[in-house]
Amino acid sequence: MGTDHIGLLKRRALLSASAGAALLGVVRPGPARANQSHRIVAAPGQASLTGPRRRATDVWAYGGSVPGPTLHLRQGEPASIVVENRLDDDTTVHWHGIRLPIGMDGVPGISQPPIRPGESFVYEFTPPDAGTFWYHPHANALQQLGRGLAGALIVEERSPVAVDRELLWTIMDWRLKSDGQIAAGFGNRMEAAMAGRIGNTVTINGVVPPDERVRAGERVRLRLLNAALARIMALRFEGHRPVVVAVDGQPCDPHEPKDGRLLLGPAMRIDIVLDMQGDPGRRYRVVDDYDEDLEYSLVHLAYDAAAPVRPHPLEAPIRLPRNPLPEPDLGAAERRELVLQGGMMGGGGMMGMGRAAWAINGASMTGDGHAGMPPLTTLMLGRSYVLGLRNDTAWPHPIHLHGHSFRVLSRNGVPVPFNQWADTVFVEPRQTVDVAFVADNPGDWMVHCHVTDHQTAGLMAVLRVGKGGKG
Ligand code: C2O
Ligand code: CU
Ligand code: CU
């Protein structure tokens, strides 16, 4: 990230001011649009990321669009999704956050053979939880995700949530050259040991966003998905008070985030309810100030000039219905510690780890994972566990566990203030985050940092859930 980063973001801000009036990502709430069978083709394509007047970018796309088509599924009903690979590269699809059988988890060599070019694979699973999830490749992940292969997966609540409208922002981050094409250099070693491949162009639903047009007084459910390779975001809605109703798809106690900032590491999702309490005709910035020195306006909420849709704003918060998550038995839970190690240290040195830049408990699983690599630990099927995620590095890591959602218990021993579940939890440098879950899903499950460069450079391991296991 240097000056060109700032320059491009400025140019982007200019573009967004003039890019016109299209409504972004409007979705009508309700399960009626769910469909349990889908077919997705992964193939090279083109996308107008920076608006119709500029040259299109060569991308890799699901269903010809970036992001891929938003899949809507019904909770608790079997779904079948055919994935056809028309790339020149082996691929798989991982259904991030869905608690599904190991054979459908999309990790090549561990849960399925890779889908070769020209081949297809049928993914079949029954999503147990309603919420905001997503799908992405788990093969050659840096390039495949970085070139555009990602899409949202929404599992509908059984009855519609009482909002006026629903919006989805799938946020992606691109490193574009001045000709609008994706810059080479995926897997740069130096970057991998630092913040990862952060881009210079941020899109919402595949385009540098025009204004999001809203009506005064309306209540909107906004699903936020960070589908970037490495960019961590902290979003602030100027003039508004977003209420968080779900984290990583799982309903939480409705609450306003600390300082009004919504922290979204790569792969994380937050559902908010936004009451549009701004003035008709005005525009309000949505700012990403995770890096305070590089703060930029992601998009503007642009109010229609019309009078508010209701005389008084709605007061009652929305609480989403519970998902059928097994409650961990904290009294009986065994503790396992995962120590995150490596990366560029303050003095410029690195831990001596050979080809890998990162490790968990001294071991580095690199690339997309390896068949036959011994699990870090084995958990007994049906038992409760506390995972202590201890970050001994100088960098933050969004740590993701496959096949399960966990309850977030504490940060550095301080209990988290709200009941919340997640599948990807942000661990600050020198922080220990305790999470708990029931190991109720048998299989070999990846646990990894979702900063993709960190994952592929060693910040990844396998947890085995099986019978008669022992740490
Ligand atoms: Cu979205 Cu293995 O991850
Ligand atoms: Cu996952
Ligand atoms: Cu990381």
Short mmCIF file of C-alpha atoms and ligand atoms in Angstrom, two decimals:
data_model
loop_
_atom_site.label_atom_id
_atom_site.label_comp_id
_atom_site.label_asym_id
_atom_site.label_seq_id
_atom_site.Cartn_x
_atom_site.Cartn_y
_atom_site.Cartn_z
CA MET A 1 0.00 0.00 0.00
CA GLY A 2 1.56 3.26 -0.98
CA THR A 3 0.56 6.50 -2.54
CA ASP A 4 -1.03 4.85 -5.57
CA HIS A 5 -3.45 3.22 -3.16
CA ILE A 6 -4.62 6.61 -1.96
CA GLY A 7 -4.66 7.99 -5.48
CA LEU A 8 -6.87 5.26 -6.79
CA LEU A 9 -9.21 5.55 -3.89
CA LYS A 10 -9.56 9.28 -4.56
CA ARG A 11 -10.29 8.60 -8.19
CA ARG A 12 -12.81 6.10 -7.03
CA ALA A 13 -14.51 8.65 -4.82
CA LEU A 14 -14.84 10.95 -7.82
CA LEU A 15 -16.27 8.15 -9.88
CA SER A 16 -18.81 7.29 -7.25
CA ALA A 17 -19.99 10.87 -7.06
CA SER A 18 -20.85 10.83 -10.74
CA ALA A 19 -21.74 7.25 -11.40
CA GLY A 20 -25.46 7.83 -11.29
CA ALA A 21 -28.53 6.47 -9.81
CA ALA A 22 -28.74 2.71 -9.98
CA LEU A 23 -30.02 1.10 -6.81
CA LEU A 24 -27.46 -1.26 -5.34
CA GLY A 25 -28.34 -4.79 -4.47
CA VAL A 26 -32.01 -4.40 -3.67
CA VAL A 27 -33.47 -7.63 -2.43
CA ARG A 28 -37.03 -8.24 -1.35
CA PRO A 29 -37.21 -9.98 2.03
CA GLY A 30 -38.85 -13.35 2.37
CA PRO A 31 -38.33 -17.04 1.70
CA ALA A 32 -40.41 -17.03 -1.50
CA ARG A 33 -37.39 -16.43 -3.73
CA ALA A 34 -35.46 -19.39 -2.31
CA ASN A 35 -34.67 -22.17 -4.73
CA GLN A 36 -33.02 -25.40 -3.65
CA SER A 37 -31.29 -26.33 -6.89
CA HIS A 38 -28.66 -24.29 -8.61
CA ARG A 39 -26.01 -24.63 -11.27
CA ILE A 40 -22.91 -22.48 -11.22
CA VAL A 41 -20.23 -22.33 -13.88
CA ALA A 42 -16.79 -21.06 -12.88
CA ALA A 43 -15.10 -19.51 -15.91
CA PRO A 44 -12.99 -16.59 -17.08
CA GLY A 45 -15.07 -13.50 -17.78
CA GLN A 46 -15.11 -9.75 -17.74
CA ALA A 47 -16.45 -7.27 -15.22
CA SER A 48 -16.98 -3.52 -15.30
CA LEU A 49 -15.62 -2.93 -11.82
CA THR A 50 -15.00 0.77 -12.23
CA GLY A 51 -18.10 1.69 -14.18
CA PRO A 52 -19.36 1.30 -17.73
CA ARG A 53 -17.15 4.04 -19.18
CA ARG A 54 -13.90 2.29 -18.35
CA ARG A 55 -12.31 -0.80 -19.79
CA ALA A 56 -13.66 -4.01 -18.35
CA THR A 57 -11.40 -6.13 -16.16
CA ASP A 58 -10.54 -9.73 -16.98
CA VAL A 59 -11.79 -11.78 -14.04
CA TRP A 60 -12.67 -15.32 -13.06
CA ALA A 61 -16.37 -15.47 -12.32
CA TYR A 62 -19.17 -17.69 -11.08
CA GLY A 63 -22.13 -17.54 -13.44
CA GLY A 64 -20.47 -14.80 -15.49
CA SER A 65 -20.73 -12.15 -12.79
CA VAL A 66 -18.61 -10.71 -10.02
CA PRO A 67 -19.57 -11.47 -7.33
CA GLY A 68 -21.30 -14.67 -8.42
CA PRO A 69 -25.06 -15.07 -8.23
CA THR A 70 -26.54 -14.69 -4.76
CA LEU A 71 -27.93 -18.08 -3.82
CA HIS A 72 -31.06 -18.14 -1.70
CA LEU A 73 -31.80 -21.37 0.13
CA ARG A 74 -34.54 -22.42 2.51
CA GLN A 75 -33.48 -23.36 6.03
CA GLY A 76 -33.68 -27.07 6.80
CA GLU A 77 -34.42 -28.19 3.24
CA PRO A 78 -32.05 -30.22 1.07
CA ALA A 79 -30.21 -28.24 -1.58
CA SER A 80 -28.24 -29.34 -4.59
CA ILE A 81 -25.73 -27.12 -6.36
CA VAL A 82 -23.87 -28.25 -9.47
CA VAL A 83 -20.50 -26.57 -9.93
CA GLU A 84 -18.97 -26.80 -13.38
CA ASN A 85 -15.30 -25.92 -13.80
CA ARG A 86 -14.51 -24.09 -17.02
CA LEU A 87 -11.33 -22.57 -15.65
CA ASP A 88 -7.85 -23.72 -16.64
CA ASP A 89 -7.23 -24.55 -13.02
CA ASP A 90 -8.45 -27.18 -10.55
CA THR A 91 -11.08 -25.78 -8.25
CA THR A 92 -13.54 -26.56 -5.44
CA VAL A 93 -16.26 -24.59 -3.73
CA HIS A 94 -16.38 -24.07 0.01
CA TRP A 95 -19.72 -23.03 1.55
CA HIS A 96 -18.32 -20.76 4.19
CA GLY A 97 -20.13 -20.96 7.53
CA ILE A 98 -22.62 -23.66 6.56
CA ARG A 99 -22.58 -26.61 8.96
CA LEU A 100 -22.57 -29.42 6.44
CA PRO A 101 -21.13 -32.94 6.05
CA ILE A 102 -17.36 -33.10 5.53
CA GLY A 103 -17.72 -34.49 2.00
CA MET A 104 -19.37 -31.24 0.90
CA ASP A 105 -16.85 -28.89 2.53
CA GLY A 106 -14.86 -28.24 -0.63
CA VAL A 107 -11.29 -28.68 0.60
CA PRO A 108 -9.27 -30.45 -2.12
CA GLY A 109 -7.37 -33.51 -0.98
CA ILE A 110 -9.10 -33.51 2.38
CA SER A 111 -12.83 -33.50 1.81
CA GLN A 112 -13.02 -34.16 -1.95
CA PRO A 113 -10.82 -34.52 -5.01
CA PRO A 114 -10.38 -31.22 -6.84
CA ILE A 115 -12.80 -30.49 -9.68
CA ARG A 116 -10.60 -30.67 -12.79
CA PRO A 117 -11.08 -28.34 -15.76
CA GLY A 118 -14.10 -29.51 -17.74
CA GLU A 119 -15.52 -31.48 -14.81
CA SER A 120 -18.45 -30.87 -12.49
CA PHE A 121 -19.23 -31.68 -8.90
CA VAL A 122 -22.62 -31.80 -7.22
CA TYR A 123 -22.73 -30.30 -3.75
CA GLU A 124 -25.65 -31.53 -1.67
CA PHE A 125 -26.43 -30.37 1.84
CA THR A 126 -29.26 -29.18 4.05
CA PRO A 127 -28.47 -25.81 5.60
CA PRO A 128 -29.40 -26.02 9.28
CA ASP A 129 -29.04 -22.32 10.01
CA ALA A 130 -30.68 -19.25 8.51
CA GLY A 131 -28.34 -16.35 7.87
CA THR A 132 -25.74 -14.67 5.70
CA PHE A 133 -23.10 -17.06 4.36
CA TRP A 134 -20.95 -17.15 1.25
CA TYR A 135 -19.15 -19.40 -1.16
CA HIS A 136 -15.65 -19.29 -2.58
CA PRO A 137 -12.96 -21.63 -3.93
CA HIS A 138 -10.64 -23.53 -1.62
CA ALA A 139 -8.11 -24.32 -4.35
CA ASN A 140 -5.41 -21.92 -5.49
CA ALA A 141 -7.35 -19.63 -3.18
CA LEU A 142 -5.21 -16.51 -3.51
CA GLN A 143 -5.67 -16.29 -7.27
CA GLN A 144 -9.16 -17.71 -7.54
CA LEU A 145 -10.68 -15.51 -4.85
CA GLY A 146 -8.46 -12.59 -5.84
CA ARG A 147 -9.65 -12.80 -9.45
CA GLY A 148 -13.30 -12.65 -8.45
CA LEU A 149 -14.61 -16.09 -7.51
CA ALA A 150 -16.95 -15.40 -4.59
CA GLY A 151 -20.65 -15.07 -3.99
CA ALA A 152 -23.18 -14.66 -1.20
CA LEU A 153 -25.29 -17.53 0.08
CA ILE A 154 -28.38 -16.48 1.98
CA VAL A 155 -30.37 -19.00 3.96
CA GLU A 156 -33.78 -17.48 4.51
CA GLU A 157 -35.51 -17.39 7.88
CA ARG A 158 -38.67 -19.50 7.88
CA SER A 159 -40.84 -16.42 8.16
CA PRO A 160 -39.84 -13.03 6.79
CA VAL A 161 -38.20 -10.48 9.07
CA ALA A 162 -40.16 -7.25 9.56
CA VAL A 163 -38.16 -4.73 7.56
CA ASP A 164 -39.13 -2.55 4.62
CA ARG A 165 -36.27 -3.70 2.43
CA GLU A 166 -33.27 -5.92 2.46
CA LEU A 167 -29.88 -5.02 1.03
CA LEU A 168 -26.74 -7.05 0.54
CA TRP A 169 -23.29 -5.57 0.17
CA THR A 170 -20.71 -8.08 -0.97
CA ILE A 171 -17.50 -6.11 -0.58
CA MET A 172 -14.41 -7.06 -2.58
CA ASP A 173 -10.97 -5.54 -2.86
CA TRP A 174 -8.94 -5.49 -6.07
CA ARG A 175 -5.43 -4.57 -6.97
CA LEU A 176 -5.85 -3.01 -10.38
CA LYS A 177 -3.20 -1.57 -12.67
CA SER A 178 -3.80 1.72 -14.42
CA ASP A 179 -5.18 -0.16 -17.44
CA GLY A 180 -7.88 -1.64 -15.21
CA GLN A 181 -6.45 -5.17 -15.26
CA ILE A 182 -5.66 -7.21 -12.16
CA ALA A 183 -2.05 -6.80 -11.10
CA ALA A 184 0.13 -9.92 -11.05
CA GLY A 185 2.23 -10.88 -8.04
CA PHE A 186 -0.15 -13.10 -6.08
CA GLY A 187 1.71 -14.83 -3.27
CA ASN A 188 4.41 -12.23 -2.76
CA ARG A 189 6.46 -13.54 0.15
CA MET A 190 7.05 -10.23 1.82
CA GLU A 191 3.37 -9.35 1.69
CA ALA A 192 2.43 -12.78 2.96
CA ALA A 193 4.48 -12.15 6.10
CA MET A 194 2.78 -8.80 6.64
CA ALA A 195 -0.78 -7.60 5.96
CA GLY A 196 -1.36 -9.68 2.81
CA ARG A 197 -2.40 -8.55 -0.65
CA ILE A 198 -4.41 -5.42 -0.02
CA GLY A 199 -5.79 -3.82 -3.16
CA ASN A 200 -6.50 -0.31 -4.37
CA THR A 201 -10.12 -0.58 -5.51
CA VAL A 202 -13.03 -1.57 -3.29
CA THR A 203 -16.28 -2.70 -4.89
CA ILE A 204 -19.75 -3.35 -3.53
CA ASN A 205 -21.65 -6.01 -5.46
CA GLY A 206 -19.01 -5.91 -8.16
CA VAL A 207 -18.83 -2.21 -8.91
CA VAL A 208 -17.19 0.86 -7.42
CA PRO A 209 -20.41 1.89 -5.75
CA PRO A 210 -22.70 4.64 -6.86
CA ASP A 211 -24.87 6.11 -4.13
CA GLU A 212 -27.07 3.73 -2.17
CA ARG A 213 -30.47 5.39 -2.49
CA VAL A 214 -32.71 5.30 0.56
CA ARG A 215 -35.98 6.79 1.85
CA ALA A 216 -36.25 8.67 5.12
CA GLY A 217 -37.96 6.60 7.80
CA GLU A 218 -37.53 3.21 6.20
CA ARG A 219 -36.09 0.24 8.05
CA VAL A 220 -33.52 -1.75 6.11
CA ARG A 221 -31.79 -4.99 6.88
CA LEU A 222 -28.31 -4.72 5.44
CA ARG A 223 -26.18 -7.82 5.09
CA LEU A 224 -22.47 -6.97 5.01
CA LEU A 225 -19.98 -9.50 3.63
CA ASN A 226 -16.26 -8.90 3.46
CA ALA A 227 -15.16 -11.07 0.53
CA ALA A 228 -11.72 -9.43 0.23
CA LEU A 229 -8.48 -11.39 0.16
CA ALA A 230 -6.83 -9.42 2.92
CA ARG A 231 -8.44 -6.02 3.52
CA ILE A 232 -9.80 -5.53 7.04
CA MET A 233 -12.55 -2.93 7.27
CA ALA A 234 -14.21 -0.91 10.01
CA LEU A 235 -17.36 0.70 8.67
CA ARG A 236 -19.02 3.76 10.16
CA PHE A 237 -22.39 5.01 8.97
CA GLU A 238 -22.23 8.75 9.51
CA GLY A 239 -25.46 10.14 10.97
CA HIS A 240 -26.86 6.67 11.62
CA ARG A 241 -26.99 4.11 14.42
CA PRO A 242 -26.72 0.63 12.99
CA VAL A 243 -27.92 -2.21 15.21
CA VAL A 244 -26.08 -5.52 14.82
CA VAL A 245 -28.57 -8.40 14.69
CA ALA A 246 -26.35 -11.22 13.41
CA VAL A 247 -22.66 -12.05 13.20
CA ASP A 248 -21.42 -14.57 10.63
CA GLY A 249 -25.02 -15.46 9.90
CA GLN A 250 -25.81 -16.32 13.52
CA PRO A 251 -28.32 -14.12 15.38
CA CYS A 252 -26.88 -12.22 18.35
CA ASP A 253 -28.27 -9.95 21.04
CA PRO A 254 -29.19 -6.81 19.07
CA HIS A 255 -26.66 -4.13 19.95
CA GLU A 256 -24.99 -0.99 18.69
CA PRO A 257 -21.33 -1.66 18.00
CA LYS A 258 -18.67 0.05 20.09
CA ASP A 259 -17.97 3.55 18.72
CA GLY A 260 -20.45 2.80 15.94
CA ARG A 261 -17.76 0.88 14.04
CA LEU A 262 -18.45 -2.43 12.37
CA LEU A 263 -15.26 -4.47 12.25
CA LEU A 264 -15.18 -6.81 9.28
CA GLY A 265 -12.12 -8.94 8.70
CA PRO A 266 -11.94 -11.02 5.53
CA ALA A 267 -14.78 -13.61 5.41
CA MET A 268 -16.71 -12.00 8.25
CA ARG A 269 -20.37 -11.03 7.90
CA ILE A 270 -22.51 -8.67 9.94
CA ASP A 271 -26.25 -8.17 9.51
CA ILE A 272 -27.44 -4.78 10.67
CA VAL A 273 -30.81 -3.13 10.94
CA LEU A 274 -30.56 0.47 9.76
CA ASP A 275 -33.32 2.91 10.52
CA MET A 276 -33.02 5.69 7.98
CA GLN A 277 -33.14 8.65 10.30
CA GLY A 278 -31.34 11.11 8.05
CA ASP A 279 -32.91 14.13 6.39
CA PRO A 280 -34.67 13.84 3.04
CA GLY A 281 -32.45 15.03 0.20
CA ARG A 282 -29.16 14.69 2.13
CA ARG A 283 -26.21 12.38 1.57
CA TYR A 284 -24.31 10.58 4.33
CA ARG A 285 -20.93 8.91 4.07
CA VAL A 286 -20.22 5.31 4.89
CA VAL A 287 -16.56 5.36 5.89
CA ASP A 288 -13.96 2.64 6.28
CA ASP A 289 -11.51 3.90 8.87
CA TYR A 290 -9.90 0.65 9.98
CA ASP A 291 -6.63 2.27 9.02
CA GLU A 292 -7.18 5.80 10.29
CA ASP A 293 -4.48 7.23 8.03
CA LEU A 294 -6.13 5.74 4.96
CA GLU A 295 -9.75 6.50 5.78
CA TYR A 296 -11.95 6.64 2.70
CA SER A 297 -15.64 6.88 1.83
CA LEU A 298 -16.85 3.49 0.73
CA VAL A 299 -20.25 4.71 -0.45
CA HIS A 300 -22.89 7.34 0.35
CA LEU A 301 -26.43 6.85 1.57
CA ALA A 302 -28.41 9.27 -0.61
CA TYR A 303 -31.81 10.22 0.71
CA ASP A 304 -34.70 10.71 -1.60
CA ALA A 305 -36.22 14.18 -1.29
CA ALA A 306 -39.63 12.71 -0.43
CA ALA A 307 -41.11 12.95 3.06
CA PRO A 308 -40.34 10.11 5.50
CA VAL A 309 -42.20 6.87 4.85
CA ARG A 310 -43.54 6.88 8.42
CA PRO A 311 -44.13 9.77 10.82
CA HIS A 312 -42.05 8.30 13.67
CA PRO A 313 -39.02 6.08 13.31
CA LEU A 314 -39.52 2.48 14.41
CA GLU A 315 -38.31 1.90 17.95
CA ALA A 316 -38.58 -1.79 18.70
CA PRO A 317 -35.36 -3.61 17.86
CA ILE A 318 -35.46 -6.70 15.73
CA ARG A 319 -34.38 -10.00 17.18
CA LEU A 320 -33.82 -12.77 14.68
CA PRO A 321 -35.08 -16.28 15.45
CA ARG A 322 -32.49 -18.62 16.98
CA ASN A 323 -30.66 -21.18 14.91
CA PRO A 324 -30.45 -24.78 16.16
CA LEU A 325 -26.88 -24.52 17.45
CA PRO A 326 -25.74 -27.00 20.09
CA GLU A 327 -24.92 -25.17 23.31
CA PRO A 328 -21.43 -26.05 24.59
CA ASP A 329 -21.26 -27.38 28.14
CA LEU A 330 -18.67 -25.02 29.58
CA GLY A 331 -18.46 -26.93 32.84
CA ALA A 332 -17.31 -30.07 31.07
CA ALA A 333 -15.44 -28.50 28.15
CA GLU A 334 -11.80 -29.40 27.57
CA ARG A 335 -9.44 -26.63 26.56
CA ARG A 336 -7.18 -26.65 23.52
CA GLU A 337 -4.78 -23.85 22.79
CA LEU A 338 -3.91 -22.71 19.27
CA VAL A 339 -0.90 -20.43 19.26
CA LEU A 340 -0.59 -18.26 16.16
CA GLN A 341 3.04 -17.69 15.30
CA GLY A 342 5.30 -16.06 12.74
CA GLY A 343 5.07 -13.09 10.43
CA MET A 344 7.28 -10.07 10.12
CA MET A 345 8.22 -8.93 13.59
CA GLY A 346 8.75 -5.39 14.84
CA GLY A 347 12.49 -5.46 14.25
CA GLY A 348 12.10 -6.64 10.66
CA GLY A 349 13.09 -10.23 11.43
CA MET A 350 11.08 -13.35 10.84
CA MET A 351 10.81 -16.53 12.74
CA GLY A 352 12.90 -19.24 11.10
CA MET A 353 10.28 -21.41 9.49
CA GLY A 354 11.69 -22.28 6.10
CA ARG A 355 9.25 -21.68 3.28
CA ALA A 356 6.33 -20.84 5.49
CA ALA A 357 5.82 -17.43 7.04
CA TRP A 358 3.33 -18.52 9.70
CA ALA A 359 2.55 -21.45 11.95
CA ILE A 360 0.00 -22.75 14.42
CA ASN A 361 1.57 -24.52 17.43
CA GLY A 362 4.82 -24.76 15.50
CA ALA A 363 3.43 -26.46 12.39
CA SER A 364 2.73 -24.85 9.03
CA MET A 365 0.17 -26.15 6.58
CA THR A 366 0.66 -24.13 3.42
CA GLY A 367 -1.12 -23.67 0.11
CA ASP A 368 -4.58 -25.18 0.13
CA GLY A 369 -3.78 -27.87 2.65
CA HIS A 370 -2.24 -31.30 2.21
CA ALA A 371 -3.77 -34.72 2.27
CA GLY A 372 -2.17 -36.86 4.93
CA MET A 373 -1.00 -34.03 7.14
CA PRO A 374 -1.63 -35.11 10.74
CA PRO A 375 -4.34 -33.19 12.55
CA LEU A 376 -3.24 -30.61 15.07
CA THR A 377 -5.52 -32.26 17.58
CA THR A 378 -8.39 -34.72 17.69
CA LEU A 379 -11.68 -33.84 19.34
CA MET A 380 -14.18 -36.39 20.58
CA LEU A 381 -17.43 -36.42 18.71
CA GLY A 382 -20.20 -34.84 20.75
CA ARG A 383 -17.93 -33.26 23.39
CA SER A 384 -17.64 -29.57 24.22
CA TYR A 385 -14.36 -27.73 23.74
CA VAL A 386 -12.93 -24.33 24.45
CA LEU A 387 -10.38 -23.20 21.88
CA GLY A 388 -7.97 -20.60 23.13
CA LEU A 389 -6.74 -18.66 20.09
CA ARG A 390 -3.52 -17.01 21.22
CA ASN A 391 -2.02 -14.51 18.81
CA ASP A 392 1.73 -14.33 19.40
CA THR A 393 2.29 -12.30 16.23
CA ALA A 394 2.35 -8.60 15.47
CA TRP A 395 -0.59 -8.86 13.02
CA PRO A 396 -4.35 -9.31 13.44
CA HIS A 397 -5.89 -12.56 12.18
CA PRO A 398 -9.52 -13.44 11.40
CA ILE A 399 -9.49 -17.11 12.39
CA HIS A 400 -12.03 -19.36 10.73
CA LEU A 401 -13.17 -22.88 11.65
CA HIS A 402 -14.92 -25.10 9.11
CA GLY A 403 -17.97 -27.22 9.84
CA HIS A 404 -19.00 -25.55 13.10
CA SER A 405 -20.07 -22.24 14.55
CA PHE A 406 -18.61 -21.34 17.91
CA ARG A 407 -19.71 -19.11 20.76
CA VAL A 408 -17.27 -16.26 21.37
CA LEU A 409 -16.56 -16.25 25.10
CA SER A 410 -13.84 -13.75 25.98
CA ARG A 411 -10.94 -11.59 24.83
CA ASN A 412 -7.89 -11.66 27.09
CA GLY A 413 -10.09 -13.15 29.79
CA VAL A 414 -12.74 -10.42 29.61
CA PRO A 415 -16.14 -11.86 28.69
CA VAL A 416 -17.59 -10.47 25.46
CA PRO A 417 -20.55 -8.22 26.26
CA PHE A 418 -23.09 -9.87 23.96
CA ASN A 419 -24.22 -13.37 23.26
CA GLN A 420 -22.60 -14.01 19.91
CA TRP A 421 -21.67 -16.89 17.70
CA ALA A 422 -19.30 -16.81 14.78
CA ASP A 423 -17.34 -18.95 12.35
CA THR A 424 -14.56 -16.39 11.89
CA VAL A 425 -13.26 -14.43 14.84
CA PHE A 426 -10.93 -11.45 14.80
CA VAL A 427 -7.86 -11.92 17.00
CA GLU A 428 -5.80 -8.81 17.64
CA PRO A 429 -2.01 -8.96 18.10
CA ARG A 430 -1.06 -10.27 21.57
CA GLN A 431 -4.67 -11.19 22.25
CA THR A 432 -6.17 -14.49 23.31
CA VAL A 433 -9.76 -15.12 22.25
CA ASP A 434 -11.63 -18.03 23.81
CA VAL A 435 -14.38 -19.65 21.78
CA ALA A 436 -16.48 -22.71 22.64
CA PHE A 437 -18.39 -25.25 20.62
CA VAL A 438 -19.69 -28.78 20.56
CA ALA A 439 -17.59 -30.97 18.25
CA ASP A 440 -20.72 -32.51 16.75
CA ASN A 441 -19.67 -32.76 13.11
CA PRO A 442 -17.31 -35.63 12.30
CA GLY A 443 -14.46 -35.01 9.88
CA ASP A 444 -11.16 -33.25 9.29
CA TRP A 445 -11.93 -29.54 9.49
CA MET A 446 -9.66 -26.72 8.46
CA VAL A 447 -8.93 -23.97 10.91
CA HIS A 448 -7.13 -21.03 9.33
CA CYS A 449 -6.62 -17.34 9.07
CA HIS A 450 -8.85 -15.85 6.37
CA VAL A 451 -6.27 -13.28 5.30
CA THR A 452 -5.65 -15.48 2.29
CA ASP A 453 -1.91 -14.83 2.11
CA HIS A 454 -1.57 -15.88 5.74
CA GLN A 455 -3.56 -19.05 5.15
CA THR A 456 -1.53 -20.11 2.14
CA ALA A 457 1.74 -19.23 3.90
CA GLY A 458 1.14 -21.54 6.84
CA LEU A 459 -1.51 -20.13 9.19
CA MET A 460 -3.69 -23.19 8.79
CA ALA A 461 -4.23 -26.54 10.49
CA VAL A 462 -6.69 -29.41 10.67
CA LEU A 463 -8.88 -30.28 13.65
CA ARG A 464 -10.11 -33.85 13.56
CA VAL A 465 -13.51 -34.55 15.04
CA GLY A 466 -13.94 -38.27 15.52
CA LYS A 467 -14.64 -41.09 17.89
CA GLY A 468 -12.27 -41.90 20.70
CA GLY A 469 -9.94 -39.02 20.03
CA LYS A 470 -7.25 -37.70 22.30
CA GLY A 471 -5.28 -34.45 22.23
CU1 C2O B 1 -13.96 -19.22 3.87
CU2 C2O B 1 -11.47 -22.29 4.63
O1 C2O B 1 -12.70 -20.76 4.26
CU CU B 2 -15.28 -22.07 5.93
CU CU B 3 -3.75 -13.84 9.45
#
